[in-house]
Amino acid sequence: MAYKATTLNTISNQIDTILPLPSLEKELLLSHLQRMEVAKGKLIISAGKIGHHVYFIEEGLARAFCENQRGQTTIWFGQEGDVMLSYLSFFKDKPGYESIELLENAVLYRISSKDLRELYRQHIHIANWGRKFAEYELLKAEQRFMDLQFKTATERYHDLLVNSPAILKRVQLGYIASYLGITQVSLSRIRSALK
Amino acid sequence: MAYKATTLNTISNQIDTILPLPSLEKELLLSHLQRMEVAKGKLIISAGKIGHHVYFIEEGLARAFCENQRGQTTIWFGQEGDVMLSYLSFFKDKPGYESIELLENAVLYRISSKDLRELYRQHIHIANWGRKFAEYELLKAEQRFMDLQFKTATERYHDLLVNSPAILKRVQLGYIASYLGITQVSLSRIRSALK
DNA sequence: GCCTTTTTTTAACAAATGATAAAAAATTAA
DNA sequence: TTAATTTTTTATCATTTGTTAAAAAAAGGC
């Protein structure tokens, strides 16, 4: 059974985690969100197409992946509390690199890019909330880049074990391997060396 | 001789490139900027320390680098029009991963983190300017990550040749190699294979 | 110019990862 | 449960990149 939803992972708390909003702006932002229950396997965002919404994950698991010569490479996992979007689509109205699919049945909230941009334009608290959102995503991207540049695949796997055990439990190893930037065979070698 | 400064690379135009500001907010932001002439070799930001300013490069060239087992690895080059900062320091008041040093004599403009945050808090246009800044930096970081994940060192070198020939002319190959995530010996092999 | 120092290239060998194929284990469906 | 399918591991060999050392080329100082 899925764990009982508490106030800790409600959409309202997700918003406050980025930057607490005054009640007026909070209600305004919430009023533009649309709740969706989506089945496992559904493609939320398609590579090469412009995504017109930003999604908040209240429950469920998703992955972003790119198609390339060797098939699909997973570049991101998202779970409860994460925000799901194509940066290129939302920031520049351009087609994104990646597709995003649900790996489990999910409860999502979405807002259209158009609505969110209008809220940014009119309300300074929401503009600063959007700035904080971009800044935190940038810190995550920087961390990700540094890991890829400076750590070995073995270290990155170990980091996942320590920092994101939930992902490892919920996802098959082929996806993990491509997320780490190595082949599944290589990941299998790393795992057997750890025993 | 350095090229003559035109309106194209003034600090004022750098700001508008991120997001054009109304004249009131533009003047306000400019009034907080301090002009500096800095000599080649100067360390602007130090790894492990909190950087308290954000810098705009009007003239000159800089690199960010990290110390690690193999010495220094260059992770970024900045030239005319680029903004220079530690993300961790400015966004979270934490010590950053990287040091930034000037590779040429430079003309910089700087603003304190404190002042810029206060402008974000009070002026919606500046808040949205700051949001756009973070969004564009995030797109650059995403591009960088994708390149490292999906392209070979040879392809990354070729991209530099095509997209940033100025950097290649101004910087020694050892820095370029570490920026590409390979050794200088490897870069030399790549270069000789292209002939 | 010439000498010193720094940068770049080349060579030889080691280590890590990729590609492919096949075996083993786990999962799913009837 | 059994059979089919999917996932994971193991093995072999090729390729790429790293390490170290030395030679060649370029840059800087006197």
Short mmCIF file of C-alpha atoms (C1' of nucleotides) in Angstrom, two decimals:
data_model
loop_
_atom_site.label_atom_id
_atom_site.label_comp_id
_atom_site.label_asym_id
_atom_site.label_seq_id
_atom_site.Cartn_x
_atom_site.Cartn_y
_atom_site.Cartn_z
CA MET A 1 0.00 0.00 0.00
CA ALA A 2 1.18 3.49 -0.75
CA TYR A 3 1.94 5.51 2.35
CA LYS A 4 -0.74 7.83 3.62
CA ALA A 5 -0.41 11.36 2.30
CA THR A 6 0.43 13.78 5.08
CA THR A 7 0.81 17.53 4.97
CA LEU A 8 4.49 16.88 4.31
CA ASN A 9 4.07 16.04 0.68
CA THR A 10 1.05 18.04 -0.30
CA ILE A 11 1.32 20.33 -3.27
CA SER A 12 0.99 23.30 -0.94
CA ASN A 13 4.07 22.25 0.99
CA GLN A 14 5.99 21.59 -2.20
CA ILE A 15 5.48 25.21 -3.16
CA ASP A 16 6.60 26.47 0.23
CA THR A 17 9.72 24.31 0.09
CA ILE A 18 10.96 26.40 -2.84
CA LEU A 19 10.00 29.71 -1.20
CA PRO A 20 7.16 30.31 1.27
CA LEU A 21 4.52 32.51 -0.35
CA PRO A 22 2.12 34.95 1.37
CA SER A 23 -1.38 33.46 1.52
CA LEU A 24 -2.77 35.67 -1.23
CA GLU A 25 -0.14 34.69 -3.78
CA LYS A 26 -0.22 31.11 -2.55
CA GLU A 27 -3.95 30.83 -3.20
CA LEU A 28 -3.52 32.47 -6.57
CA LEU A 29 -0.85 30.01 -7.65
CA LEU A 30 -2.84 27.04 -6.30
CA SER A 31 -5.94 28.20 -8.16
CA HIS A 32 -4.10 27.73 -11.47
CA LEU A 33 -3.05 24.16 -10.68
CA GLN A 34 -4.94 21.26 -12.18
CA ARG A 35 -4.91 17.91 -10.40
CA MET A 36 -4.37 14.79 -12.54
CA GLU A 37 -4.23 11.09 -11.83
CA VAL A 38 -2.02 9.51 -14.46
CA ALA A 39 -1.31 5.84 -15.21
CA LYS A 40 2.14 4.23 -15.24
CA GLY A 41 3.67 4.34 -18.72
CA LYS A 42 2.13 7.65 -19.76
CA LEU A 43 4.45 10.04 -21.64
CA ILE A 44 4.12 13.47 -20.00
CA ILE A 45 6.66 15.33 -22.14
CA SER A 46 7.96 14.36 -25.60
CA ALA A 47 11.45 15.09 -26.90
CA GLY A 48 11.41 17.46 -29.86
CA LYS A 49 8.05 18.93 -28.91
CA ILE A 50 7.34 22.03 -26.85
CA GLY A 51 5.99 21.21 -23.40
CA HIS A 52 3.32 23.71 -22.38
CA HIS A 53 3.04 22.79 -18.71
CA VAL A 54 5.04 22.49 -15.53
CA TYR A 55 4.16 19.49 -13.34
CA PHE A 56 4.46 18.88 -9.60
CA ILE A 57 4.70 15.26 -8.46
CA GLU A 58 2.56 14.63 -5.39
CA GLU A 59 2.79 10.87 -5.70
CA GLY A 60 4.59 8.59 -8.15
CA LEU A 61 7.88 8.18 -9.96
CA ALA A 62 9.04 9.44 -13.35
CA ARG A 63 12.14 9.44 -15.53
CA ALA A 64 13.43 11.73 -18.24
CA PHE A 65 15.35 10.13 -21.10
CA CYS A 66 16.96 10.97 -24.41
CA GLU A 67 17.02 8.82 -27.51
CA ASN A 68 20.47 8.33 -28.99
CA GLN A 69 22.60 5.85 -30.96
CA ARG A 70 22.60 3.37 -28.09
CA GLY A 71 18.86 3.54 -27.48
CA GLN A 72 17.52 5.47 -24.50
CA THR A 73 19.61 7.16 -21.84
CA THR A 74 17.91 8.17 -18.59
CA ILE A 75 19.04 11.60 -17.43
CA TRP A 76 16.73 12.29 -14.50
CA PHE A 77 14.48 10.61 -11.95
CA GLY A 78 11.65 12.48 -10.29
CA GLN A 79 9.64 11.47 -7.25
CA GLU A 80 7.32 12.98 -4.64
CA GLY A 81 8.17 16.65 -4.18
CA ASP A 82 9.99 17.07 -7.51
CA VAL A 83 9.01 19.39 -10.34
CA MET A 84 8.82 17.99 -13.86
CA LEU A 85 9.37 20.17 -16.94
CA SER A 86 11.51 20.75 -19.99
CA TYR A 87 13.77 23.69 -19.20
CA LEU A 88 14.03 24.62 -22.88
CA SER A 89 10.27 24.57 -23.30
CA PHE A 90 9.39 26.56 -20.22
CA PHE A 91 12.24 29.07 -20.37
CA LYS A 92 12.50 29.58 -24.13
CA ASP A 93 9.41 28.03 -25.73
CA LYS A 94 11.62 25.62 -27.63
CA PRO A 95 11.41 21.83 -28.09
CA GLY A 96 13.28 20.02 -25.31
CA TYR A 97 15.94 17.34 -25.50
CA GLU A 98 14.11 14.84 -23.35
CA SER A 99 10.98 12.78 -22.96
CA ILE A 100 9.49 12.19 -19.53
CA GLU A 101 7.48 9.08 -18.71
CA LEU A 102 5.81 7.81 -15.56
CA LEU A 103 7.28 4.66 -14.07
CA GLU A 104 4.41 4.33 -11.57
CA ASN A 105 0.82 5.49 -11.32
CA ALA A 106 0.96 9.08 -10.22
CA VAL A 107 -0.88 12.09 -8.84
CA LEU A 108 0.33 15.27 -10.51
CA TYR A 109 -0.58 18.95 -10.41
CA ARG A 110 0.11 21.05 -13.46
CA ILE A 111 0.07 24.69 -14.47
CA SER A 112 0.39 26.03 -18.01
CA SER A 113 3.58 27.88 -18.91
CA LYS A 114 1.42 30.77 -20.08
CA ASP A 115 -0.36 31.12 -16.73
CA LEU A 116 2.82 30.82 -14.69
CA ARG A 117 4.63 33.42 -16.79
CA GLU A 118 1.71 35.80 -16.31
CA LEU A 119 1.88 35.26 -12.54
CA TYR A 120 5.62 36.03 -12.65
CA ARG A 121 4.87 39.24 -14.54
CA GLN A 122 2.27 40.49 -12.09
CA HIS A 123 3.32 39.35 -8.62
CA ILE A 124 6.73 40.03 -7.15
CA HIS A 125 6.47 37.21 -4.60
CA ILE A 126 5.72 34.72 -7.32
CA ALA A 127 8.50 36.18 -9.48
CA ASN A 128 10.92 35.62 -6.61
CA TRP A 129 9.49 32.14 -6.08
CA GLY A 130 10.21 31.41 -9.77
CA ARG A 131 13.70 32.82 -9.37
CA LYS A 132 14.35 30.57 -6.37
CA PHE A 133 13.02 27.61 -8.31
CA ALA A 134 15.44 28.27 -11.19
CA GLU A 135 18.31 28.85 -8.74
CA TYR A 136 17.73 25.54 -6.95
CA GLU A 137 17.45 23.66 -10.22
CA LEU A 138 20.70 25.31 -11.28
CA LEU A 139 22.43 24.14 -8.11
CA LYS A 140 21.20 20.59 -8.81
CA ALA A 141 22.44 20.80 -12.40
CA GLU A 142 25.81 22.09 -11.20
CA GLN A 143 26.09 19.26 -8.69
CA ARG A 144 25.20 16.78 -11.41
CA PHE A 145 27.82 18.24 -13.73
CA MET A 146 30.52 18.21 -11.05
CA ASP A 147 29.75 14.58 -10.23
CA LEU A 148 30.03 13.58 -13.88
CA GLN A 149 33.26 15.54 -14.31
CA PHE A 150 35.05 14.57 -11.10
CA LYS A 151 33.71 11.27 -9.84
CA THR A 152 34.12 7.74 -11.16
CA ALA A 153 31.08 5.66 -12.05
CA THR A 154 31.72 3.64 -8.89
CA GLU A 155 31.58 6.75 -6.72
CA ARG A 156 28.42 7.97 -8.44
CA TYR A 157 26.77 4.60 -7.84
CA HIS A 158 27.80 4.71 -4.20
CA ASP A 159 26.37 8.23 -3.86
CA LEU A 160 23.05 6.96 -5.21
CA LEU A 161 23.07 4.12 -2.67
CA VAL A 162 23.61 6.60 0.15
CA ASN A 163 21.57 9.60 -1.01
CA SER A 164 18.73 8.07 -3.03
CA PRO A 165 18.13 4.51 -1.86
CA ALA A 166 14.43 4.92 -2.68
CA ILE A 167 15.21 5.43 -6.37
CA LEU A 168 17.37 2.31 -6.45
CA LYS A 169 14.57 0.27 -4.94
CA ARG A 170 11.94 1.57 -7.33
CA VAL A 171 13.85 1.49 -10.62
CA GLN A 172 15.45 -1.25 -12.73
CA LEU A 173 19.24 -1.29 -13.07
CA GLY A 174 19.32 -0.61 -16.79
CA TYR A 175 17.84 2.83 -16.14
CA ILE A 176 20.27 3.41 -13.27
CA ALA A 177 23.24 2.49 -15.45
CA SER A 178 22.36 4.97 -18.17
CA TYR A 179 21.65 7.61 -15.51
CA LEU A 180 25.20 7.03 -14.23
CA GLY A 181 26.55 7.37 -17.76
CA ILE A 182 27.71 3.77 -18.12
CA THR A 183 26.45 0.53 -19.66
CA GLN A 184 24.43 -1.97 -17.72
CA VAL A 185 27.33 -4.41 -18.01
CA SER A 186 29.64 -1.88 -16.40
CA LEU A 187 27.20 -1.27 -13.56
CA SER A 188 26.95 -4.98 -12.97
CA ARG A 189 30.76 -5.16 -12.68
CA ILE A 190 30.72 -2.28 -10.17
CA ARG A 191 28.04 -3.99 -8.10
CA SER A 192 29.86 -7.30 -8.00
CA ALA A 193 33.11 -5.56 -7.00
CA LEU A 194 31.35 -4.04 -3.97
CA LYS A 195 30.47 -7.44 -2.51
CA MET B 1 45.61 46.31 -29.37
CA ALA B 2 42.35 45.43 -27.68
CA TYR B 3 39.30 46.25 -29.81
CA LYS B 4 37.55 49.51 -29.19
CA ALA B 5 34.67 49.22 -26.75
CA THR B 6 31.35 49.89 -28.46
CA THR B 7 27.87 50.05 -27.01
CA LEU B 8 27.66 46.35 -27.80
CA ASN B 9 29.68 45.24 -24.80
CA THR B 10 28.96 47.92 -22.26
CA ILE B 11 27.73 46.83 -18.87
CA SER B 12 24.37 48.44 -19.63
CA ASN B 13 23.89 46.25 -22.67
CA GLN B 14 24.98 43.17 -20.77
CA ILE B 15 22.12 43.75 -18.36
CA ASP B 16 19.60 44.21 -21.17
CA THR B 17 20.78 41.03 -22.86
CA ILE B 18 19.46 39.05 -19.88
CA LEU B 19 16.19 41.00 -19.71
CA PRO B 20 15.63 44.63 -20.75
CA LEU B 21 14.84 46.73 -17.67
CA PRO B 22 12.73 49.91 -17.49
CA SER B 23 14.99 52.95 -17.09
CA LEU B 24 14.21 53.45 -13.40
CA GLU B 25 15.19 49.92 -12.39
CA LYS B 26 18.10 49.98 -14.83
CA GLU B 27 19.57 53.10 -13.20
CA LEU B 28 18.98 51.63 -9.77
CA LEU B 29 20.86 48.44 -10.63
CA LEU B 30 23.67 50.37 -12.34
CA SER B 31 24.02 52.63 -9.29
CA HIS B 32 24.98 49.61 -7.19
CA LEU B 33 27.70 48.49 -9.58
CA GLN B 34 31.32 49.23 -8.82
CA ARG B 35 33.81 49.42 -11.69
CA MET B 36 37.19 47.69 -11.20
CA GLU B 37 40.32 47.34 -13.31
CA VAL B 38 41.98 44.09 -12.33
CA ALA B 39 45.35 42.66 -13.32
CA LYS B 40 45.89 39.28 -14.98
CA GLY B 41 46.49 36.56 -12.42
CA LYS B 42 44.19 38.01 -9.75
CA LEU B 43 41.98 35.50 -7.91
CA ILE B 44 38.43 36.88 -7.90
CA ILE B 45 36.72 33.99 -6.10
CA SER B 46 38.34 31.34 -3.88
CA ALA B 47 37.14 27.74 -3.55
CA GLY B 48 35.92 26.95 -0.06
CA LYS B 49 35.17 30.59 0.75
CA ILE B 50 31.91 32.44 0.37
CA GLY B 51 31.95 34.91 -2.52
CA HIS B 52 30.06 38.06 -1.60
CA HIS B 53 29.83 39.64 -5.03
CA VAL B 54 28.57 39.01 -8.55
CA TYR B 55 30.87 40.24 -11.35
CA PHE B 56 30.17 41.33 -14.92
CA ILE B 57 33.05 41.08 -17.39
CA GLU B 58 33.23 44.12 -19.62
CA GLU B 59 36.70 43.29 -20.88
CA GLY B 60 39.06 40.39 -20.21
CA LEU B 61 39.11 36.64 -19.82
CA ALA B 62 38.72 34.42 -16.75
CA ARG B 63 38.57 30.76 -15.83
CA ALA B 64 36.98 28.85 -12.98
CA PHE B 65 38.80 25.78 -11.73
CA CYS B 66 38.65 23.13 -9.04
CA GLU B 67 41.57 21.60 -7.18
CA ASN B 68 41.55 17.81 -7.16
CA GLN B 69 43.84 14.77 -7.07
CA ARG B 70 45.24 15.54 -10.52
CA GLY B 71 45.87 19.24 -9.83
CA GLN B 72 43.54 21.86 -11.25
CA THR B 73 40.60 21.21 -13.56
CA THR B 74 39.13 24.14 -15.45
CA ILE B 75 35.34 24.03 -15.48
CA TRP B 76 34.42 27.37 -17.04
CA PHE B 77 35.75 30.19 -19.20
CA GLY B 78 34.27 33.66 -19.04
CA GLN B 79 34.79 36.53 -21.44
CA GLU B 80 33.23 39.86 -22.40
CA GLY B 81 29.52 39.74 -21.63
CA ASP B 82 29.67 36.86 -19.15
CA VAL B 83 28.70 36.97 -15.50
CA MET B 84 31.12 35.58 -12.93
CA LEU B 85 29.97 34.18 -9.57
CA SER B 86 29.82 31.13 -7.36
CA TYR B 87 26.28 29.76 -7.61
CA LEU B 88 26.52 28.23 -4.13
CA SER B 89 27.71 31.50 -2.63
CA PHE B 90 25.17 33.75 -4.26
CA PHE B 91 22.16 31.43 -4.04
CA LYS B 92 22.79 29.83 -0.65
CA ASP B 93 25.54 31.81 1.09
CA LYS B 94 27.73 28.74 1.11
CA PRO B 95 31.39 28.24 0.13
CA GLY B 96 31.67 27.37 -3.57
CA TYR B 97 33.44 24.49 -5.29
CA GLU B 98 35.56 26.66 -7.55
CA SER B 99 38.14 29.40 -7.72
CA ILE B 100 38.01 32.01 -10.46
CA GLU B 101 41.13 33.73 -11.74
CA LEU B 102 41.74 36.31 -14.45
CA LEU B 103 43.76 35.11 -17.43
CA GLU B 104 44.05 38.65 -18.85
CA ASN B 105 43.90 42.19 -17.49
CA ALA B 106 40.22 42.97 -17.09
CA VAL B 107 37.54 45.57 -16.56
CA LEU B 108 34.84 44.26 -14.25
CA TYR B 109 31.71 45.62 -12.62
CA ARG B 110 30.56 44.10 -9.38
CA ILE B 111 27.57 44.22 -7.06
CA SER B 112 27.36 42.76 -3.57
CA SER B 113 25.09 39.74 -3.06
CA LYS B 114 23.41 41.65 -0.25
CA ASP B 115 22.52 44.62 -2.46
CA LEU B 116 21.32 42.47 -5.35
CA ARG B 117 19.10 40.36 -3.07
CA GLU B 118 17.59 43.54 -1.66
CA LEU B 119 16.84 44.78 -5.20
CA TYR B 120 15.18 41.42 -5.96
CA ARG B 121 13.05 41.82 -2.86
CA GLN B 122 11.83 45.30 -3.69
CA HIS B 123 11.53 45.54 -7.46
CA ILE B 124 9.53 43.09 -9.54
CA HIS B 125 11.36 43.95 -12.75
CA ILE B 126 14.69 43.23 -11.14
CA ALA B 127 13.28 40.05 -9.56
CA ASN B 128 12.25 38.88 -13.02
CA TRP B 129 15.63 39.92 -14.38
CA GLY B 130 17.25 37.74 -11.70
CA ARG B 131 14.90 34.91 -12.58
CA LYS B 132 15.84 35.15 -16.24
CA PHE B 133 19.51 35.21 -15.31
CA ALA B 134 19.16 31.98 -13.31
CA GLU B 135 17.10 30.40 -16.10
CA TYR B 136 19.72 31.16 -18.76
CA GLU B 137 22.52 29.90 -16.56
CA LEU B 138 20.47 26.75 -16.02
CA LEU B 139 20.10 26.24 -19.76
CA LYS B 140 23.87 26.61 -20.15
CA ALA B 141 24.47 24.11 -17.33
CA GLU B 142 22.01 21.68 -18.93
CA GLN B 143 23.77 22.02 -22.30
CA ARG B 144 27.10 21.43 -20.60
CA PHE B 145 25.79 18.34 -18.84
CA MET B 146 24.27 16.93 -22.02
CA ASP B 147 27.53 17.45 -23.90
CA LEU B 148 29.50 15.64 -21.21
CA GLN B 149 26.97 12.81 -21.08
CA PHE B 150 26.39 12.29 -24.81
CA LYS B 151 29.37 13.55 -26.76
CA THR B 152 32.88 12.21 -27.10
CA ALA B 153 35.87 14.36 -26.18
CA THR B 154 36.57 14.71 -29.91
CA GLU B 155 33.09 16.08 -30.55
CA ARG B 156 33.35 18.47 -27.60
CA TYR B 157 36.67 19.77 -28.93
CA HIS B 158 35.18 20.24 -32.37
CA ASP B 159 32.22 22.15 -30.85
CA LEU B 160 34.68 24.49 -29.13
CA LEU B 161 36.47 25.07 -32.44
CA VAL B 162 33.19 26.00 -34.09
CA ASN B 163 31.35 27.83 -31.28
CA SER B 164 34.14 29.43 -29.24
CA PRO B 165 37.17 29.95 -31.46
CA ALA B 166 38.03 33.06 -29.43
CA ILE B 167 38.52 30.99 -26.28
CA LEU B 168 40.81 28.56 -28.09
CA LYS B 169 42.96 31.41 -29.33
CA ARG B 170 43.23 33.07 -25.93
CA VAL B 171 43.80 30.04 -23.70
CA GLN B 172 46.54 27.41 -23.43
CA LEU B 173 45.67 23.83 -24.32
CA GLY B 174 46.20 22.40 -20.86
CA TYR B 175 43.24 24.45 -19.63
CA ILE B 176 41.18 23.43 -22.65
CA ALA B 177 41.91 19.75 -22.04
CA SER B 178 40.73 19.83 -18.45
CA TYR B 179 37.67 21.85 -19.50
CA LEU B 180 36.88 19.04 -21.95
CA GLY B 181 37.31 16.50 -19.17
CA ILE B 182 40.41 14.83 -20.62
CA THR B 183 44.17 14.97 -20.13
CA GLN B 184 46.39 17.23 -22.17
CA VAL B 185 47.96 14.13 -23.76
CA SER B 186 44.53 12.99 -24.89
CA LEU B 187 43.71 16.40 -26.37
CA SER B 188 46.99 16.35 -28.24
CA ARG B 189 46.06 12.95 -29.72
CA ILE B 190 42.67 14.34 -30.77
CA ARG B 191 44.26 17.35 -32.42
CA SER B 192 46.77 15.29 -34.33
CA ALA B 193 44.04 12.92 -35.53
CA LEU B 194 42.15 15.89 -37.05
CA LYS B 195 45.05 16.77 -39.37
"C1'" DG C 1 70.08 37.49 -31.00
"C1'" DC C 2 70.53 33.51 -27.30
"C1'" DC C 3 69.26 31.11 -23.20
"C1'" DT C 4 65.72 29.62 -20.03
"C1'" DT C 5 61.21 28.29 -19.11
"C1'" DT C 6 56.84 26.86 -20.48
"C1'" DT C 7 53.85 24.51 -23.51
"C1'" DT C 8 52.76 20.95 -26.76
"C1'" DT C 9 53.51 16.63 -28.94
"C1'" DT C 10 54.92 11.83 -29.23
"C1'" DA C 11 55.70 7.13 -27.50
"C1'" DA C 12 54.97 2.93 -24.65
"C1'" DC C 13 52.37 0.63 -21.48
"C1'" DA C 14 48.38 0.22 -17.96
"C1'" DA C 15 43.66 0.63 -16.60
"C1'" DA C 16 38.86 1.43 -17.36
"C1'" DT C 17 34.91 1.06 -20.10
"C1'" DG C 18 32.35 -0.53 -24.25
"C1'" DA C 19 30.41 -4.20 -27.38
"C1'" DT C 20 28.74 -8.58 -27.99
"C1'" DA C 21 27.12 -12.95 -26.67
"C1'" DA C 22 25.57 -16.26 -23.54
"C1'" DA C 23 24.21 -17.91 -18.95
"C1'" DA C 24 21.74 -17.20 -14.71
"C1'" DA C 25 18.20 -15.17 -12.03
"C1'" DA C 26 13.98 -12.87 -11.37
"C1'" DT C 27 9.50 -11.50 -12.81
"C1'" DT C 28 5.11 -11.98 -15.09
"C1'" DA C 29 1.21 -14.29 -17.11
"C1'" DA C 30 -1.49 -18.25 -18.12
"C1'" DT D 1 3.03 -24.34 -10.87
"C1'" DT D 2 4.95 -23.97 -15.36
"C1'" DA D 3 6.41 -21.53 -19.31
"C1'" DA D 4 7.62 -17.29 -21.42
"C1'" DT D 5 9.63 -12.93 -20.89
"C1'" DT D 6 12.47 -9.65 -18.83
"C1'" DT D 7 16.33 -8.39 -16.12
"C1'" DT D 8 20.88 -9.10 -14.33
"C1'" DT D 9 25.34 -11.15 -14.32
"C1'" DT D 10 29.46 -13.15 -16.33
"C1'" DA D 11 32.99 -13.76 -19.89
"C1'" DT D 12 35.87 -12.34 -23.82
"C1'" DC D 13 37.94 -9.11 -26.65
"C1'" DA D 14 38.37 -4.28 -28.66
"C1'" DT D 15 38.72 0.56 -27.93
"C1'" DT D 16 39.44 4.58 -25.43
"C1'" DT D 17 41.62 7.21 -22.15
"C1'" DG D 18 45.10 7.68 -18.44
"C1'" DT D 19 50.01 7.63 -16.74
"C1'" DT D 20 54.65 8.52 -17.17
"C1'" DA D 21 58.61 10.03 -19.49
"C1'" DA D 22 61.05 12.23 -23.02
"C1'" DA D 23 61.47 15.04 -27.18
"C1'" DA D 24 60.08 18.97 -29.86
"C1'" DA D 25 58.25 23.48 -30.32
"C1'" DA D 26 56.98 27.93 -28.68
"C1'" DA D 27 57.19 31.86 -25.67
"C1'" DG D 28 59.46 35.06 -22.63
"C1'" DG D 29 63.46 37.48 -20.52
"C1'" DC D 30 67.99 39.43 -20.84
#
